[in-house]
Amino acid sequence: MPIVQVELLEGRTLEQKRLLVEKVTQAIVDSIGAPAENITIIIRDMSKENFSKSGKLACDK
Amino acid sequence: MPIVQVELLEGRTLEQKRLLVEKVTQAIVDSIGAPAENITIIIRDMSKENFSKSGKLACDK
Amino acid sequence: MPIVQVELLEGRTLEQKRLLVEKVTQAIVDSIGAPAENITIIIRDMSKENFSKSGKLACDK
Amino acid sequence: MPIVQVELLEGRTLEQKRLLVEKVTQAIVDSIGAPAENITIIIRDMSKENFSKSGKLACDK
Amino acid sequence: MPIVQVELLEGRTLEQKRLLVEKVTQAIVDSIGAPAENITIIIRDMSKENFSKSGKLACDK
Amino acid sequence: MPIVQVELLEGRTLEQKRLLVEKVTQAIVDSIGAPAENITIIIRDMSKENFSKSGKLACDK
């Protein structure tokens, strides 16, 4: 029953997300043996004004 | 102080969300006895390209 | 595919959690029409030193 | 390695978010001594139809 | 800057978690081209009384 | 109604957490003008085998 939440900076293409969920699901199958049909992934797109590292927004770098 | 986060596939109407928060709040009051005014709910809408089951995006099913 | 995350102050009994997931699942079925088998709930227990309101830890109130 | 997720009702300006990440980062540096460059903050904007207190959506208050 | 949160039912070994973070990180590098050093993963272990599908706790199945 | 979730590597003292919630709450008051009594903070302690950067668990560094 693994549940995965992935925060990404916005701008990923549909094809990149398609690949991401396919490969991350496979990575979990291969590492812990959970069946693929039990693996749920939620992607959340962050705008650059909603992400900060070292106290600075990504849009200000 | 229960805090509830609910991820839904996008497309729910305002009326459905209104019902959802009313009924989920009541469900928590009834099951654990927390007072309604302490119960916070956050809803997050997921687009179909941001949700995956079995390694496949919802928009590809 | 609703996914629900619930943070509770620690100390709930197994019976309370059993009731909570039953009733919250039903509340979502009744409000948005999602089938029960698609509804996932994660409960997370918070200790009183890990929850704050108004800048004060719950263990200090 | 602190990771901070902040849910805000929508409508904050860029300048408010800029201040928020600067000040929250500094607050964590000052309280637990983590270096600023290890502190990540994710902001998520909630619409008023996606937030509920006491079983009522913020847009209905 | 991808940030990944993974909820797993408790009982995974350290070796399984080691493999999981290695493989999930690589899956994200391969799918969206983010550099490995920017990828953060948080694992959270759920006890069987804290996870529900279809309104039933995992410990009751 | 800001809701803040903070993931920390385990090992922080109660006094550090007390300071953290006081200072982070104040930082949000000062930056966006939310009243302190509306600010909720959840802290989650991560063990070193549950946190990864660059594909390596914190316990392996």
Short mmCIF file of C-alpha atoms in Angstrom, two decimals:
data_model
loop_
_atom_site.label_atom_id
_atom_site.label_comp_id
_atom_site.label_asym_id
_atom_site.label_seq_id
_atom_site.Cartn_x
_atom_site.Cartn_y
_atom_site.Cartn_z
CA MET A 1 0.00 0.00 0.00
CA PRO A 2 2.79 2.50 -0.55
CA ILE A 3 1.58 6.08 -1.10
CA VAL A 4 4.02 8.47 -2.70
CA GLN A 5 3.73 12.25 -2.84
CA VAL A 6 6.11 14.07 -5.18
CA GLU A 7 6.53 17.85 -5.23
CA LEU A 8 8.06 19.13 -8.49
CA LEU A 9 8.80 22.61 -9.72
CA GLU A 10 6.19 23.36 -12.40
CA GLY A 11 7.05 22.97 -16.02
CA ARG A 12 7.38 19.19 -16.36
CA THR A 13 5.76 17.84 -19.50
CA LEU A 14 3.08 15.19 -19.51
CA GLU A 15 5.60 12.79 -21.01
CA GLN A 16 8.03 13.43 -18.13
CA LYS A 17 5.30 12.78 -15.57
CA ARG A 18 4.27 9.62 -17.40
CA LEU A 19 7.83 8.37 -17.24
CA LEU A 20 8.21 9.45 -13.62
CA VAL A 21 5.24 7.47 -12.32
CA GLU A 22 6.21 4.42 -14.37
CA LYS A 23 9.80 4.43 -13.14
CA VAL A 24 9.10 5.36 -9.51
CA THR A 25 6.46 2.62 -9.31
CA GLN A 26 8.96 0.12 -10.71
CA ALA A 27 11.63 1.33 -8.26
CA ILE A 28 9.32 0.56 -5.34
CA VAL A 29 8.36 -2.84 -6.74
CA ASP A 30 12.05 -3.69 -7.15
CA SER A 31 13.15 -2.46 -3.73
CA ILE A 32 10.46 -3.62 -1.34
CA GLY A 33 8.44 -6.08 -3.38
CA ALA A 34 5.11 -4.26 -3.18
CA PRO A 35 2.84 -5.15 -6.11
CA ALA A 36 2.56 -2.30 -8.65
CA GLU A 37 -1.24 -2.19 -8.37
CA ASN A 38 -0.94 -1.17 -4.71
CA ILE A 39 1.30 1.81 -5.41
CA THR A 40 -0.32 5.25 -5.55
CA ILE A 41 1.54 8.38 -6.62
CA ILE A 42 0.38 11.98 -6.22
CA ILE A 43 2.33 14.66 -8.06
CA ARG A 44 2.08 18.27 -6.96
CA ASP A 45 3.39 21.08 -9.14
CA MET A 46 4.99 23.97 -7.24
CA SER A 47 5.24 27.40 -8.80
CA LYS A 48 8.62 29.11 -8.36
CA GLU A 49 7.10 31.55 -5.91
CA ASN A 50 6.07 28.64 -3.70
CA PHE A 51 9.41 26.96 -3.15
CA SER A 52 12.30 28.15 -1.02
CA LYS A 53 15.77 26.93 -0.19
CA SER A 54 18.07 28.85 2.22
CA GLY A 55 15.32 31.38 2.85
CA LYS A 56 15.06 32.47 -0.81
CA LEU A 57 12.17 31.79 -3.19
CA ALA A 58 13.07 29.87 -6.36
CA CYS A 59 11.68 32.76 -8.43
CA ASP A 60 14.27 35.11 -6.91
CA LYS A 61 17.32 33.04 -7.81
CA MET B 1 -7.12 19.30 17.02
CA PRO B 2 -7.58 16.81 14.17
CA ILE B 3 -6.20 18.04 10.85
CA VAL B 4 -7.44 16.31 7.73
CA GLN B 5 -5.95 16.52 4.25
CA VAL B 6 -8.03 15.16 1.40
CA GLU B 7 -6.74 14.66 -2.14
CA LEU B 8 -9.50 14.44 -4.75
CA LEU B 9 -9.42 14.12 -8.51
CA GLU B 10 -10.46 17.52 -9.89
CA GLY B 11 -14.00 18.09 -11.03
CA ARG B 12 -15.89 18.03 -7.72
CA THR B 13 -18.50 20.74 -7.47
CA LEU B 14 -18.63 23.30 -4.69
CA GLU B 15 -21.75 21.59 -3.40
CA GLN B 16 -19.91 18.23 -3.20
CA LYS B 17 -17.04 19.84 -1.27
CA ARG B 18 -19.51 21.56 1.06
CA LEU B 19 -21.14 18.22 1.81
CA LEU B 20 -17.77 16.49 2.14
CA VAL B 21 -16.42 18.81 4.83
CA GLU B 22 -19.72 18.77 6.72
CA LYS B 23 -19.94 14.97 6.72
CA VAL B 24 -16.25 14.24 7.33
CA THR B 25 -16.25 16.68 10.26
CA GLN B 26 -19.32 14.95 11.70
CA ALA B 27 -17.71 11.53 11.18
CA ILE B 28 -14.73 12.59 13.29
CA VAL B 29 -16.94 14.09 16.00
CA ASP B 30 -18.92 10.84 16.15
CA SER B 31 -15.92 8.51 16.19
CA ILE B 32 -13.42 10.16 18.51
CA GLY B 33 -15.41 12.85 20.24
CA ALA B 34 -13.33 15.82 19.07
CA PRO B 35 -15.38 19.05 19.06
CA ALA B 36 -16.28 20.20 15.53
CA GLU B 37 -14.65 23.60 16.01
CA ASN B 38 -11.25 21.93 16.43
CA ILE B 39 -11.44 20.04 13.14
CA THR B 40 -9.61 21.50 10.16
CA ILE B 41 -9.92 20.08 6.64
CA ILE B 42 -7.74 20.91 3.64
CA ILE B 43 -8.91 19.73 0.23
CA ARG B 44 -6.44 19.43 -2.62
CA ASP B 45 -7.62 18.95 -6.19
CA MET B 46 -5.43 16.69 -8.32
CA SER B 47 -5.46 16.94 -12.09
CA LYS B 48 -5.60 13.61 -13.91
CA GLU B 49 -2.02 14.03 -15.03
CA ASN B 50 -0.93 14.24 -11.39
CA PHE B 51 -2.34 10.96 -10.07
CA SER B 52 -1.07 7.47 -10.72
CA LYS B 53 -2.09 3.98 -9.72
CA SER B 54 -0.09 0.91 -10.86
CA GLY B 55 2.42 3.16 -12.59
CA LYS B 56 -0.14 4.73 -14.95
CA LEU B 57 -1.42 8.31 -14.87
CA ALA B 58 -5.18 8.71 -14.43
CA CYS B 59 -5.30 10.71 -17.69
CA ASP B 60 -3.98 7.67 -19.59
CA LYS B 61 -6.64 5.23 -18.39
CA MET C 1 -9.21 7.72 -5.65
CA PRO C 2 -9.58 9.97 -2.61
CA ILE C 3 -6.59 9.86 -0.27
CA VAL C 4 -7.12 11.12 3.24
CA GLN C 5 -4.44 11.96 5.80
CA VAL C 6 -5.59 12.51 9.38
CA GLU C 7 -3.37 13.89 12.13
CA LEU C 8 -4.63 13.09 15.64
CA LEU C 9 -3.22 13.79 19.06
CA GLU C 10 -1.95 10.46 20.38
CA GLY C 11 -4.06 8.45 22.76
CA ARG C 12 -6.90 7.31 20.51
CA THR C 13 -7.86 3.70 21.05
CA LEU C 14 -7.88 1.10 18.31
CA GLU C 15 -11.66 1.06 18.54
CA GLN C 16 -11.82 4.83 17.97
CA LYS C 17 -9.57 4.54 14.92
CA ARG C 18 -11.67 1.66 13.60
CA LEU C 19 -14.80 3.81 13.90
CA LEU C 20 -13.03 6.83 12.43
CA VAL C 21 -11.97 5.12 9.21
CA GLU C 22 -15.37 3.47 8.80
CA LYS C 23 -17.27 6.72 9.28
CA VAL C 24 -14.92 8.98 7.32
CA THR C 25 -14.98 6.53 4.40
CA GLN C 26 -18.77 6.52 4.48
CA ALA C 27 -18.85 10.33 4.67
CA ILE C 28 -16.84 10.53 1.44
CA VAL C 29 -18.98 7.92 -0.29
CA ASP C 30 -22.10 9.87 0.69
CA SER C 31 -20.79 13.30 -0.30
CA ILE C 32 -18.96 12.76 -3.57
CA GLY C 33 -20.02 9.29 -4.64
CA ALA C 34 -16.55 7.73 -4.70
CA PRO C 35 -16.70 3.95 -4.20
CA ALA C 36 -15.48 2.88 -0.75
CA GLU C 37 -12.83 0.55 -2.18
CA ASN C 38 -11.04 3.55 -3.74
CA ILE C 39 -10.76 5.45 -0.47
CA THR C 40 -7.45 5.32 1.37
CA ILE C 41 -6.93 6.77 4.85
CA ILE C 42 -3.63 7.34 6.61
CA ILE C 43 -3.75 8.20 10.32
CA ARG C 44 -0.77 9.87 11.96
CA ASP C 45 -0.50 10.10 15.74
CA MET C 46 1.05 13.32 17.03
CA SER C 47 2.64 13.47 20.45
CA LYS C 48 1.73 16.53 22.52
CA GLU C 49 5.23 17.91 22.06
CA ASN C 50 4.72 17.85 18.30
CA PHE C 51 1.60 19.96 17.98
CA SER C 52 1.28 23.71 18.40
CA LYS C 53 -1.54 26.23 18.26
CA SER C 54 -0.89 29.96 18.81
CA GLY C 55 2.82 29.31 19.17
CA LYS C 56 2.43 26.99 22.18
CA LEU C 57 3.03 23.23 22.24
CA ALA C 58 0.04 21.10 23.30
CA CYS C 59 2.16 19.64 26.12
CA ASP C 60 2.58 23.11 27.63
CA LYS C 61 -1.13 23.91 27.85
CA MET D 1 17.48 18.95 6.73
CA PRO D 2 14.25 20.50 7.98
CA ILE D 3 11.45 20.43 5.42
CA VAL D 4 8.57 22.80 5.97
CA GLN D 5 5.18 22.72 4.26
CA VAL D 6 2.95 25.76 4.69
CA GLU D 7 -0.70 25.89 3.63
CA LEU D 8 -2.01 29.44 3.18
CA LEU D 9 -5.35 30.79 2.04
CA GLU D 10 -4.77 32.18 -1.46
CA GLY D 11 -4.25 35.86 -1.98
CA ARG D 12 -0.83 36.38 -0.42
CA THR D 13 1.40 38.65 -2.47
CA LEU D 14 4.82 37.66 -3.73
CA GLU D 15 6.33 40.11 -1.28
CA GLN D 16 4.50 38.42 1.63
CA LYS D 17 5.77 34.99 0.53
CA ARG D 18 9.29 36.36 0.15
CA LEU D 19 9.16 37.67 3.71
CA LEU D 20 7.57 34.48 4.98
CA VAL D 21 10.29 32.14 3.72
CA GLU D 22 13.03 34.49 4.90
CA LYS D 23 11.58 34.80 8.39
CA VAL D 24 10.52 31.17 8.82
CA THR D 25 13.96 30.00 7.71
CA GLN D 26 15.58 32.35 10.23
CA ALA D 27 13.19 31.15 12.96
CA ILE D 28 14.36 27.57 12.41
CA VAL D 29 18.03 28.56 12.34
CA ASP D 30 17.57 30.43 15.62
CA SER D 31 15.60 27.71 17.40
CA ILE D 32 17.32 24.46 16.45
CA GLY D 33 20.57 25.60 14.90
CA ALA D 34 20.04 24.03 11.48
CA PRO D 35 22.04 25.83 8.78
CA ALA D 36 19.83 27.97 6.50
CA GLU D 37 21.02 26.19 3.35
CA ASN D 38 19.51 22.93 4.62
CA ILE D 39 16.04 24.38 5.12
CA THR D 40 13.46 23.78 2.42
CA ILE D 41 10.02 25.40 2.42
CA ILE D 42 7.05 24.48 0.25
CA ILE D 43 4.11 26.89 0.18
CA ARG D 44 0.71 25.67 -0.96
CA ASP D 45 -2.09 28.13 -1.73
CA MET D 46 -5.56 26.94 -0.75
CA SER D 47 -8.64 28.39 -2.41
CA LYS D 48 -11.47 29.30 -0.04
CA GLU D 49 -13.50 26.38 -1.30
CA ASN D 50 -10.73 24.02 -0.24
CA PHE D 51 -10.43 24.90 3.43
CA SER D 52 -12.84 24.07 6.24
CA LYS D 53 -13.04 24.74 9.95
CA SER D 54 -15.93 23.41 12.07
CA GLY D 55 -17.39 21.66 9.04
CA LYS D 56 -17.84 24.87 7.03
CA LEU D 57 -15.89 25.92 3.93
CA ALA D 58 -14.02 29.24 4.21
CA CYS D 59 -15.94 30.51 1.16
CA ASP D 60 -19.23 30.07 3.05
CA LYS D 61 -18.25 32.17 6.05
CA MET E 1 14.31 20.24 -6.05
CA PRO E 2 11.95 17.26 -6.05
CA ILE E 3 10.72 16.31 -2.59
CA VAL E 4 9.28 12.85 -2.18
CA GLN E 5 7.23 11.55 0.74
CA VAL E 6 6.67 7.80 0.92
CA GLU E 7 4.24 6.13 3.33
CA LEU E 8 4.99 2.44 3.89
CA LEU E 9 3.41 -0.15 6.13
CA GLU E 10 5.88 -0.76 8.95
CA GLY E 11 8.19 -3.73 8.83
CA ARG E 12 10.54 -2.77 6.01
CA THR E 13 14.16 -3.56 6.75
CA LEU E 14 16.92 -1.00 6.64
CA GLU E 15 18.26 -2.74 3.55
CA GLN E 16 14.89 -2.36 1.81
CA LYS E 17 14.75 1.34 2.65
CA ARG E 18 18.34 1.79 1.46
CA LEU E 19 17.42 0.22 -1.87
CA LEU E 20 14.18 2.19 -2.08
CA VAL E 21 15.80 5.61 -1.76
CA GLU E 22 18.57 4.66 -4.16
CA LYS E 23 16.17 3.37 -6.81
CA VAL E 24 13.49 6.06 -6.42
CA THR E 25 16.15 8.77 -6.66
CA GLN E 26 17.51 7.17 -9.83
CA ALA E 27 13.97 6.87 -11.25
CA ILE E 28 13.49 10.63 -10.85
CA VAL E 29 16.90 11.43 -12.35
CA ASP E 30 16.07 9.22 -15.36
CA SER E 31 12.55 10.56 -15.90
CA ILE E 32 12.82 14.30 -15.41
CA GLY E 33 16.55 14.97 -15.41
CA ALA E 34 16.77 16.44 -11.91
CA PRO E 35 20.27 16.02 -10.43
CA ALA E 36 20.39 13.36 -7.69
CA GLU E 37 21.79 15.81 -5.12
CA ASN E 38 18.59 17.86 -5.33
CA ILE E 39 16.29 14.94 -4.55
CA THR E 40 15.02 14.59 -1.00
CA ILE E 41 13.03 11.57 0.22
CA ILE E 42 11.12 11.25 3.46
CA ILE E 43 9.88 7.80 4.46
CA ARG E 44 7.08 7.43 6.97
CA ASP E 45 6.29 4.07 8.54
CA MET E 46 2.59 3.42 9.14
CA SER E 47 1.47 0.93 11.73
CA LYS E 48 -1.31 -1.40 10.60
CA GLU E 49 -3.76 0.37 12.86
CA ASN E 50 -3.05 3.62 11.03
CA PHE E 51 -3.88 2.60 7.48
CA SER E 52 -7.27 1.97 5.96
CA LYS E 53 -8.60 0.91 2.59
CA SER E 54 -12.35 0.57 1.94
CA GLY E 55 -13.10 1.75 5.46
CA LYS E 56 -11.20 -1.10 7.16
CA LEU E 57 -7.94 -0.83 9.09
CA ALA E 58 -5.06 -2.94 7.76
CA CYS E 59 -4.80 -4.63 11.17
CA ASP E 60 -8.36 -5.94 10.80
CA LYS E 61 -7.85 -7.64 7.43
CA MET F 1 -5.55 29.70 8.96
CA PRO F 2 -1.97 28.82 8.11
CA ILE F 3 -1.09 25.18 8.73
CA VAL F 4 2.58 24.33 8.96
CA GLN F 5 4.13 20.86 8.83
CA VAL F 6 7.78 20.57 9.84
CA GLU F 7 9.87 17.44 9.34
CA LEU F 8 12.96 17.32 11.56
CA LEU F 9 15.64 14.71 12.04
CA GLU F 10 14.97 13.14 15.44
CA GLY F 11 16.91 14.25 18.45
CA ARG F 12 15.57 17.74 19.01
CA THR F 13 14.92 18.54 22.64
CA LEU F 14 11.58 19.66 23.98
CA GLU F 15 13.11 23.09 24.59
CA GLN F 16 14.18 23.33 20.93
CA LYS F 17 10.68 22.40 19.76
CA ARG F 18 9.15 24.93 22.16
CA LEU F 19 11.37 27.64 20.71
CA LEU F 20 10.71 26.49 17.16
CA VAL F 21 6.92 26.76 17.36
CA GLU F 22 7.13 30.10 19.14
CA LYS F 23 9.50 31.60 16.59
CA VAL F 24 7.92 30.08 13.48
CA THR F 25 4.49 31.29 14.62
CA GLN F 26 5.90 34.79 15.15
CA ALA F 27 7.61 34.69 11.74
CA ILE F 28 4.25 34.02 10.07
CA VAL F 29 2.50 36.72 12.07
CA ASP F 30 5.20 39.20 11.04
CA SER F 31 5.29 38.27 7.38
CA ILE F 32 1.66 37.81 6.39
CA GLY F 33 -0.26 39.29 9.30
CA ALA F 34 -2.16 36.13 10.25
CA PRO F 35 -3.20 36.18 13.93
CA ALA F 36 -1.14 33.80 16.06
CA GLU F 37 -4.22 31.94 17.31
CA ASN F 38 -4.96 30.80 13.75
CA ILE F 39 -1.54 29.25 13.21
CA THR F 40 -1.20 25.50 13.62
CA ILE F 41 2.13 23.67 13.53
CA ILE F 42 2.69 19.94 13.26
CA ILE F 43 6.20 18.63 13.90
CA ARG F 44 7.21 15.22 12.63
CA ASP F 45 10.40 13.54 13.82
CA MET F 46 12.22 11.53 11.17
CA SER F 47 14.61 8.77 12.12
CA LYS F 48 17.89 8.75 10.22
CA GLU F 49 16.82 5.66 8.35
CA ASN F 50 13.80 7.54 7.03
CA PHE F 51 15.49 10.49 5.37
CA SER F 52 17.47 10.53 2.16
CA LYS F 53 19.34 13.11 0.13
CA SER F 54 21.08 12.22 -3.15
CA GLY F 55 19.80 8.67 -2.89
CA LYS F 56 21.55 7.95 0.43
CA LEU F 57 19.89 7.49 3.82
CA ALA F 58 20.99 9.91 6.54
CA CYS F 59 22.04 6.93 8.70
CA ASP F 60 24.56 5.90 6.03
CA LYS F 61 26.38 9.20 5.85
#
